Short mmCIF file of C-alpha atoms in Angstrom, two decimals:
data_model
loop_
_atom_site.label_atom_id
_atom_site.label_comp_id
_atom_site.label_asym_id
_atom_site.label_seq_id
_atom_site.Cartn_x
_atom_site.Cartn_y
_atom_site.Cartn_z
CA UNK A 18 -16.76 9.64 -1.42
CA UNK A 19 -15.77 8.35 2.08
CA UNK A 20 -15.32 11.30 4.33
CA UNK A 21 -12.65 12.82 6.18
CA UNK A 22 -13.53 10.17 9.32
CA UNK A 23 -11.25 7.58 6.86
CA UNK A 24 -7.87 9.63 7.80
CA UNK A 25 -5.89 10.28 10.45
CA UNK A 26 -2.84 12.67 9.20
CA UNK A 27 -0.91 12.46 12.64
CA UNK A 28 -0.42 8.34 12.21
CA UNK A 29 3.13 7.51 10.74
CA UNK A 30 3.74 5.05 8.33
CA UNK A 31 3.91 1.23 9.98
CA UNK A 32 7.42 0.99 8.09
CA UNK A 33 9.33 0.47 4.86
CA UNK A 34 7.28 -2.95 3.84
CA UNK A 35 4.25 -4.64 3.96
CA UNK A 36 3.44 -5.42 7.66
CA UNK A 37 2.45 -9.20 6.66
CA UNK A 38 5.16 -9.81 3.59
CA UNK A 39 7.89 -8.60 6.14
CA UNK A 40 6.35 -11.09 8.83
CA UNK A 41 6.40 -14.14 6.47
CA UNK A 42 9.80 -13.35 4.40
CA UNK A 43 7.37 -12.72 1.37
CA UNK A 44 7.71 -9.87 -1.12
CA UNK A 45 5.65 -7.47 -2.59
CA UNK A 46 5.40 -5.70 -6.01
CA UNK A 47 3.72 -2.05 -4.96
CA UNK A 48 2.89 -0.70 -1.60
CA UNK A 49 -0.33 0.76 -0.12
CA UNK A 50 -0.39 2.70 2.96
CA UNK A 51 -4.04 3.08 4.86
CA UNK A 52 -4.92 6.69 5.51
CA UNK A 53 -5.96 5.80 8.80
CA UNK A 54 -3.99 3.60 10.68
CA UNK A 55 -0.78 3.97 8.39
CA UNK A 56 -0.64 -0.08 7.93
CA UNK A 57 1.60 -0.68 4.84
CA UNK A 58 0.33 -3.35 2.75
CA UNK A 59 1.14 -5.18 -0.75
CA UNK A 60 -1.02 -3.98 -3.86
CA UNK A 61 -3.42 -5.99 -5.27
CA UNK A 62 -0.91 -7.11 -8.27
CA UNK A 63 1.37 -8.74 -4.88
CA UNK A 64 0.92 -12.14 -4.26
CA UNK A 65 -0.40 -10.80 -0.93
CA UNK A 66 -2.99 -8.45 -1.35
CA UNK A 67 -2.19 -7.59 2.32
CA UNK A 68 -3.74 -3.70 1.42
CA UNK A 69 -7.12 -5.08 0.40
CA UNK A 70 -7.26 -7.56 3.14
CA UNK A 71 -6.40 -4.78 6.12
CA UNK A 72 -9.65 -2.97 4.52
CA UNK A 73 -12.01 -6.43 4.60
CA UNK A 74 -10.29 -6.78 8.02
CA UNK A 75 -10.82 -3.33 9.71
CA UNK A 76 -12.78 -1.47 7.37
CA UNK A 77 -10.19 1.25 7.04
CA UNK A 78 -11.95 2.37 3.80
CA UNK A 79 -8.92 4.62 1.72
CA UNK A 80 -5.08 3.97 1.47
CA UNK A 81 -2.57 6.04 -0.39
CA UNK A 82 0.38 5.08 -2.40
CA UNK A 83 3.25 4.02 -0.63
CA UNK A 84 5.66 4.78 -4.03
CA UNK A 85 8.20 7.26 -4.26
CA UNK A 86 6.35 10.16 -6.30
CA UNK A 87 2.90 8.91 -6.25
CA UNK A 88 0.30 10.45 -3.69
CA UNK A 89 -2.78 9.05 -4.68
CA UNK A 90 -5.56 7.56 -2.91
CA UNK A 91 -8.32 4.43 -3.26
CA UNK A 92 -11.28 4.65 -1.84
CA UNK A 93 -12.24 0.70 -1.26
CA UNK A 94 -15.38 1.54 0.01
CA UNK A 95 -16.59 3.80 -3.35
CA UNK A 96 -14.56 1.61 -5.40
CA UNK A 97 -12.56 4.97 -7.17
CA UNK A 98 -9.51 6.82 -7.07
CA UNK A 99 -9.14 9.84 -5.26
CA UNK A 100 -6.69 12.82 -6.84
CA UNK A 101 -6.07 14.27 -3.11
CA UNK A 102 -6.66 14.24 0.79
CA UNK A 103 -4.95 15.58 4.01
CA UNK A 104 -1.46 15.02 3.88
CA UNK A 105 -0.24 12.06 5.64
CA UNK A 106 2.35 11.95 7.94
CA UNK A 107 5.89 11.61 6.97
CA UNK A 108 7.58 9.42 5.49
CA UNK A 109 4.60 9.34 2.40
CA UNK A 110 6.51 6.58 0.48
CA UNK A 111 9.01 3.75 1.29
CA UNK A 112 12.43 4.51 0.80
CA UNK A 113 13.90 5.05 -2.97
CA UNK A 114 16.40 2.87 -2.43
CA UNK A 115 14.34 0.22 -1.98
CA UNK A 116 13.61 -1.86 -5.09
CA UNK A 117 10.19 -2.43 -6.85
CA UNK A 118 9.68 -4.84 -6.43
CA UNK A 119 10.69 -5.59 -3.26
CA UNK A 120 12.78 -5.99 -0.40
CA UNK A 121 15.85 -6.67 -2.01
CA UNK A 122 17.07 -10.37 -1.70
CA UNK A 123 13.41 -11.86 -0.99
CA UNK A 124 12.01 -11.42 -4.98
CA UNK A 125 12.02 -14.72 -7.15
CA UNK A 126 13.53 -14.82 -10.31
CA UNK A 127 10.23 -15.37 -11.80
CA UNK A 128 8.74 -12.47 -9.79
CA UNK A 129 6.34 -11.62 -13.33
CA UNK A 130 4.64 -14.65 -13.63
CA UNK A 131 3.26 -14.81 -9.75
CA UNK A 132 1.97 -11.20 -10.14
CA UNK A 133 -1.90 -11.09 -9.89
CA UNK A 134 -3.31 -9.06 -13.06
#
């Protein structure tokens, strides 16, 4: 597995959303946030995949789950799931309030059908 080198635990969050769905008024079903940068990005199920492309982009190799309850980590570059790693920096998940999927006001009715699967 990719080594500590793919964290940094001091880096907050880059917000609530998906940095690119927030720029475009686009929406995203889960969030992703990378362990070493903290860029929050749309899961590859989003019509985005903003999370996959930050790692193609930067190589930032491992993001965590941006969902309320959920701490668990991808490792793009071993292709597996990770059970733990150094905690992040607060906040570890976007706020519960905010729906799944999400923001509020931006998902279309037919939200299901545009999901990649």
């Amino acid at each position: 597995m990719t080594g500590n080198t793919a964290f940094d635990p001091t880096v907050p969050p880059s917000g609530t959303g998906c940095v690119e769905c927030e720029a475009t008024q686009g929406w995203w079903f889960h969030l992703r946030r990378c362990a070493l940068c903290g860029h929050v990005g749309c899961c590859d199920s989003s019509p985005g995949q903003h999370a996959t492309a930050h790692y193609k982009a930067t190589g930032h190799p491992v993001v965590q789950s941006f969902e309320p309850g959920e701490d668990w980590l991808w490792d793009y570059a071993e292709g597996d799931v990770r059970e733990s790693g150094p905690n992040l920096a607060e906040p570890t998940s976007h706020p519960e309030s905010q729906p799944v999927p999400g923001p509020a006001g931006r998902v279309p009715a037919d939200w299901v059908s545009l999901l990649h699967r």
